[in-house]
Amino acid sequence: MTRYLRRRVFHALIVLWAAYTLAFAVLYLLPGDPVQAMLSSGDGPSVATAAQADELRARLGLDRPLYAQYLDMVWDAVRGDLGTSYRTGESVLGAVARSLGPTFQLTACALVLAVIAGVSIGLLSTYVKSRALRSILQSIPAIGVSVPTFWSGLMLIQVVSFRWKLLPAIGAEGASGLLMPAVALAIPTAATLAQLLSQRMADTLNETFVTTARSKGASRARIHLRHAFRNASLPAVTVLGMLVGQLLSGSVVVETVFSRPGVGRLTIQSVEAHDLPVVQALVILGALVYVAANLAVDVLYPKLDPRVDLSAGASTVRSSA
Amino acid sequence: MTIATTPDDMHGSRAGTPPAPGPAKQGRTRSVPARWLLRNPGLLAAVAFIAVLLGWALLPSLFTSHDPLRGLASQANQAPSWDHLFGTDRLGRDLFARVVHGTSLSLRSAALAVLVGLVAGSSIGLLAGFTGRWVDDLAMRFVDVLLSIPGLLLSLAVVTAIGFGTTNVAVAVGIGSVASFARVTRSEVLRIRGATYVEAAYASGCTRRTVLLRHVAPNVVGPVLALATLEFGTACLAVSSLSFLGFGAVPPTPEWGSLVAEGRNALATSWWLATFPGLAVVATVVAANRLARALVADPRGGER
Amino acid sequence: MTPPILRIEGLHVGYGRHRLHPVVIDADIEVQPGEVVAIVGESGSGKTTLANAVAGLLPAAGAITSGRITLDGHDLVAASERQWRSIRGRLLGVVPQDPGVSLNPVERVGSQVAEVLQIHGLARGRAARRRAVELLAEAGLTRPEARARQFPHELSGGMRQRVLIAIALAAQPRLLIADEPTSALDVTVQRRVLDHLGDLTREFGTAVLLITHDLAVAADRAARIVVMSQGRIVETGSTDHVLRAPQHPYTRQLISSAPSLTMVRPRRRRTDEASAPRTPVVAAAKLVKAFPAIEEGRRRMTPVVADVTFDISPGETFAIVGESGSGKTTTARMVMGLTRPTGGIVTVNGVEIGELPPKQARAARRGIQMIYQNPYASLDPRFTVSDIIQEPLRAFGIGHRTHRRRRVAELVERVALPAHVLDRRPDQLSGGQRQRVAIARALALDPTIVVCDEPTSALDVTVQAQILELLLDLQRDLGTAYLFISHDLAVVRQVADRVAVMHNGRIVDQGATATVFDNPTSMYTRELLDAIPGKAHR
């Protein structure tokens, strides 16, 4: 087990390093000059002279050969220094760390909502007997995954704040301020989860072992919960990493819509200002969250599915079909 | 080496009916798609809506007589009516006209994004799946890394590097979808490469090239196209999100995401401004996803 | 006379969402307490649907359209879902067809057995668990305490079927429905499981409705036989009567097609060919194939085929028989050049394919072709029949388009398919027709040898008989040699000149078919021969 864990952690570190390198390649190798972009990002035509541009370039260290920039940055990153922000001049790590709190609150809240809603809809969509109700329950997630988060957020504000005047549109403190953004953020994730689960429930209920359970005299509830749900939820667990990544992506939009501070706001500000070190750090943060979630799934999964044998190394699920 | 299991009685007509009489299924195949479409009202609606969208994109002036860019100050901030289906904005511009004229840009961006992802992703997947060994390992590690970065963040990083604008946004979104195309293509290639009929082709003397071109590629196309349709919906969402955030279309040009952003400032007074362009996105994505689901489940009900 | 435990009267079952397509038509069956009744039929005969109707397990698209089913005084057609719950498992147990997929993969087998007791309130908690272990022991599992704690994937197919038998009999039901209970198992395992099932039901006095495609299995196990064809019961009677004096032509066809029931004399090699020394078309010498596997935490090479040697002469049929895991398919694949041997040499038509550079190896393939087990998987679903048969010709650039088309038409005629199938796709053909297409493809290049890997085991018996006959006819006309891979000794006895019996990767018996069948030298061959069902009725 520990040997397995050590190998997984090592693998996760490799992925992180590769993500770092990829982010560097995207930001520094792709055509496009950040200095020009920064100087012209204000309103109106660029007034900067070539000399000003060169000076800025030298100040940011962008005039040195790329490999030297890369090696220095990796070395700094290993020591925990992700550079300084072009925009504010403060340490990138500090800026990112400061924005983590509100975003963590938001995404954790949204994840809980998404799991509750997704699992209930997914389960009910195969459990209810009425054909009409079932097709409604199946179309809710299909619409849910198609709604852009920025729009659902705005619609919530419009209806809940302006029409019904229940919650303030923006800037509320505490739980009341968290509710609407968390709901908006949870919708696509809940819908994805519900779709996956209802599909898998339908497939699992057609499997032969469910017939065996029926022939034992088991009730519908027992068949759905004890037999089908446990098997059907396994694929949903494996996409946890993806779902958390989806939430992080969504927080960029949601924090903008609700004018909340956090990682999302920081992302938008940094992209607008072509603040490469911060953007790079945020990309790495995204990868870190994904990798950590997957690591958790890898450790957790064998406890849920006995067919996965850790000592064999690769997580090979023996096909039973 | 499994021992004979008689197919379930239910599939008897497909399985081992005595060989003498001709198959009864003949003649059913041709008329099936049309009848099948009629029996699925949801799918029919999706196809009809996509047809309308194509009309909006190709010949917008056929659907609205209003000018999307110039409005009459006298008609500013009007709620939806027969004259202005979706209402007007603070400059008196007709919102329906702006949505219809924005279709082309929105769809084109999403299509470009899918094309980028499709070409890059399926090439990687095809190469990895068919070559195997270290090429496969390398390609899949690369895909792992791509997957580890949340899609929107990756797109934002690309936009930061190559600059703002609709084309750049589309390319950035496309890069974000490379990983899923690569994964699906590879797994399909592996599935088909392992199929008995592919081995049978090798056994009857076909070369690798023939097998790739005649057996693997044609059988991979279907699932990959279904994914492309699905990704079209996703791309639509991502492109409009980036536009909403202000990295896409430049203000006077209508585009669904940026129209919602414009409407955001008048949320309290003119509810229609943010609502309708957003609905256009929702309807487009729902229709594309419905079509994709239909493509995954083959109309002839064949083997999945 | 005691009333029957199960009475089916005028039962009609239909399938379809909009228009019901009749699957079972006017069925009448009675089963007395403790009696074993077999329903025999091919796929599409409606036998499984009939069983599902009795067990209340019809899929959503199926419905009983008319008729009555009475089980121990309960009207099953009118039973509510609640009533069904107290009937299933309690009065009526079901042993399903495929043990591989019939157990919940994430639950320990002990608690899956105990669940029946809990549902019907017969025992709970620790008592239920203890009783489950006893039931597993009664079902013939060794070390039942340990097995109860295992998950299904840790058990073999035979063991899983025993678990399912334990589940079905846990509440001592009055009737057991066994739907092809052993058709997914090897013959030797099949015999042991069926023997045990017979002992248990006799002991408990449970009546059994045995659903099977295998007339020989029915003959061995049942007191009465019901023959179904295309939804109708065509014949009912005591086992002896049905086998000795079949009334219906379909029953007669079924009996004559069943290889294990017909007394075919083993084929003998024609002496003139045997005496003339000719170079073998295939010679395998000391073939070894080992795969890396992890055993006790260590990587090791596990041999799947060890030291296999045989020759095949032109025009003869050489069969390799064995159960799953015996290495017979791996051997065939090495002969085909699809798998590289770890050791040993294969020569085909005097050429050692393994040593050739790829281009020449491909050229050498012309002389050796293959027919696969599953005709549903071995034909590209996008190709027309004409394209499929042409593929080998095209691959070797033989002839022009018109010439190839003529050759394809000729081949289609050879395998007795109508010319109009040429433009069809595989999914428009029946299983037997598909296998004929596969045979035509294999013959397109006039190979000296065709490797047949279980060519009929996915087909119904009557279709199997036709395909085997076709293969023998073609051999007589064309002089093609066959390497015939099969698990079915009865089939092998019908078609093979010489036989090799494989067990655990080794050939344990080899020789002329008659010799091996009449005087087997190894214990294993004897066991295999004993396990062939239908012995008493030959």
PDB file of N, CA and C in Angstrom, chain C residues 17 37 58 69 72 99 121 127 153-154 177 214 217 231 236 264 266 320 328 340 366 422 425 453 495 531:
ATOM      1  N   ARG C  17     -42.991  -2.840 -28.358  1.00  0.00           N
ATOM      2  CA  ARG C  17     -43.523  -1.700 -27.655  1.00  0.00           C
ATOM      3  C   ARG C  17     -44.902  -1.332 -28.203  1.00  0.00           C
ATOM      4  N   VAL C  37     -38.324 -31.384 -15.513  1.00  0.00           N
ATOM      5  CA  VAL C  37     -38.827 -31.264 -16.879  1.00  0.00           C
ATOM      6  C   VAL C  37     -37.870 -30.368 -17.650  1.00  0.00           C
ATOM      7  N   LEU C  58     -39.912 -11.150 -17.104  1.00  0.00           N
ATOM      8  CA  LEU C  58     -39.947 -10.677 -18.489  1.00  0.00           C
ATOM      9  C   LEU C  58     -39.412  -9.254 -18.557  1.00  0.00           C
ATOM     10  N   ILE C  69     -50.743 -19.147 -15.508  1.00  0.00           N
ATOM     11  CA  ILE C  69     -49.620 -19.849 -14.897  1.00  0.00           C
ATOM     12  C   ILE C  69     -49.972 -20.009 -13.427  1.00  0.00           C
ATOM     13  N   ASP C  72     -48.100 -23.715  -7.336  1.00  0.00           N
ATOM     14  CA  ASP C  72     -48.461 -24.103  -5.983  1.00  0.00           C
ATOM     15  C   ASP C  72     -49.704 -23.358  -5.510  1.00  0.00           C
ATOM     16  N   PRO C  99     -22.915 -17.483 -15.150  1.00  0.00           N
ATOM     17  CA  PRO C  99     -22.472 -17.182 -13.784  1.00  0.00           C
ATOM     18  C   PRO C  99     -21.486 -16.020 -13.750  1.00  0.00           C
ATOM     19  N   GLY C 121     -37.210 -13.209   5.601  1.00  0.00           N
ATOM     20  CA  GLY C 121     -37.362 -13.291   7.045  1.00  0.00           C
ATOM     21  C   GLY C 121     -37.068 -14.659   7.627  1.00  0.00           C
ATOM     22  N   ALA C 127     -27.007 -15.296  12.244  1.00  0.00           N
ATOM     23  CA  ALA C 127     -27.611 -16.577  11.880  1.00  0.00           C
ATOM     24  C   ALA C 127     -27.691 -16.721  10.359  1.00  0.00           C
ATOM     25  N   HIS C 153     -15.341 -12.062  -8.376  1.00  0.00           N
ATOM     26  CA  HIS C 153     -14.258 -12.157  -9.354  1.00  0.00           C
ATOM     27  C   HIS C 153     -13.114 -13.035  -8.859  1.00  0.00           C
ATOM     28  N   GLU C 154     -13.139 -13.374  -7.569  1.00  0.00           N
ATOM     29  CA  GLU C 154     -12.072 -14.231  -7.051  1.00  0.00           C
ATOM     30  C   GLU C 154     -12.401 -15.717  -7.216  1.00  0.00           C
ATOM     31  N   ILE C 177     -36.065 -22.911 -11.517  1.00  0.00           N
ATOM     32  CA  ILE C 177     -35.935 -22.724 -12.960  1.00  0.00           C
ATOM     33  C   ILE C 177     -34.460 -22.562 -13.259  1.00  0.00           C
ATOM     34  N   ASP C 214     -29.315 -28.034 -25.378  1.00  0.00           N
ATOM     35  CA  ASP C 214     -28.569 -29.261 -25.600  1.00  0.00           C
ATOM     36  C   ASP C 214     -29.454 -30.460 -25.274  1.00  0.00           C
ATOM     37  N   VAL C 217     -28.028 -32.958 -22.807  1.00  0.00           N
ATOM     38  CA  VAL C 217     -28.102 -32.581 -21.393  1.00  0.00           C
ATOM     39  C   VAL C 217     -29.505 -32.871 -20.870  1.00  0.00           C
ATOM     40  N   GLY C 231     -41.545 -20.647 -30.975  1.00  0.00           N
ATOM     41  CA  GLY C 231     -42.584 -20.188 -30.060  1.00  0.00           C
ATOM     42  C   GLY C 231     -43.609 -21.245 -29.678  1.00  0.00           C
ATOM     43  N   THR C 236     -44.102 -33.115 -26.518  1.00  0.00           N
ATOM     44  CA  THR C 236     -43.941 -33.302 -25.082  1.00  0.00           C
ATOM     45  C   THR C 236     -44.023 -34.790 -24.790  1.00  0.00           C
ATOM     46  N   VAL C 264     -22.113 -41.556 -34.641  1.00  0.00           N
ATOM     47  CA  VAL C 264     -21.321 -41.533 -35.870  1.00  0.00           C
ATOM     48  C   VAL C 264     -20.061 -42.332 -35.622  1.00  0.00           C
ATOM     49  N   PRO C 266     -16.294 -42.841 -35.830  1.00  0.00           N
ATOM     50  CA  PRO C 266     -15.187 -41.918 -36.008  1.00  0.00           C
ATOM     51  C   PRO C 266     -14.635 -42.019 -37.432  1.00  0.00           C
ATOM     52  N   ILE C 320      -7.612 -30.185 -32.369  1.00  0.00           N
ATOM     53  CA  ILE C 320      -7.084 -30.011 -31.022  1.00  0.00           C
ATOM     54  C   ILE C 320      -8.278 -29.764 -30.113  1.00  0.00           C
ATOM     55  N   LYS C 328      -5.308 -24.340 -26.414  1.00  0.00           N
ATOM     56  CA  LYS C 328      -5.583 -24.745 -27.790  1.00  0.00           C
ATOM     57  C   LYS C 328      -5.673 -23.553 -28.742  1.00  0.00           C
ATOM     58  N   ARG C 340       3.604 -14.838 -31.667  1.00  0.00           N
ATOM     59  CA  ARG C 340       4.957 -15.328 -31.835  1.00  0.00           C
ATOM     60  C   ARG C 340       5.269 -16.357 -30.760  1.00  0.00           C
ATOM     61  N   ARG C 366      -0.639 -16.743 -47.701  1.00  0.00           N
ATOM     62  CA  ARG C 366      -1.592 -17.155 -48.731  1.00  0.00           C
ATOM     63  C   ARG C 366      -2.030 -18.592 -48.538  1.00  0.00           C
ATOM     64  N   LEU C 422     -24.765 -11.112 -51.852  1.00  0.00           N
ATOM     65  CA  LEU C 422     -23.510 -10.413 -52.146  1.00  0.00           C
ATOM     66  C   LEU C 422     -23.520  -8.946 -51.747  1.00  0.00           C
ATOM     67  N   ARG C 425     -25.039  -6.603 -45.940  1.00  0.00           N
ATOM     68  CA  ARG C 425     -24.034  -6.444 -44.896  1.00  0.00           C
ATOM     69  C   ARG C 425     -24.253  -7.511 -43.831  1.00  0.00           C
ATOM     70  N   ASP C 453     -11.221 -22.139 -35.709  1.00  0.00           N
ATOM     71  CA  ASP C 453     -11.216 -21.976 -34.261  1.00  0.00           C
ATOM     72  C   ASP C 453     -12.655 -22.021 -33.762  1.00  0.00           C
ATOM     73  N   VAL C 495     -15.733 -34.979 -37.165  1.00  0.00           N
ATOM     74  CA  VAL C 495     -15.037 -34.370 -38.297  1.00  0.00           C
ATOM     75  C   VAL C 495     -13.560 -34.709 -38.401  1.00  0.00           C
ATOM     76  N   ALA C 531     -17.561 -37.046 -19.561  1.00  0.00           N
ATOM     77  CA  ALA C 531     -18.378 -35.859 -19.296  1.00  0.00           C
ATOM     78  C   ALA C 531     -19.298 -35.526 -20.461  1.00  0.00           C
TER      79      ALA C 531
END
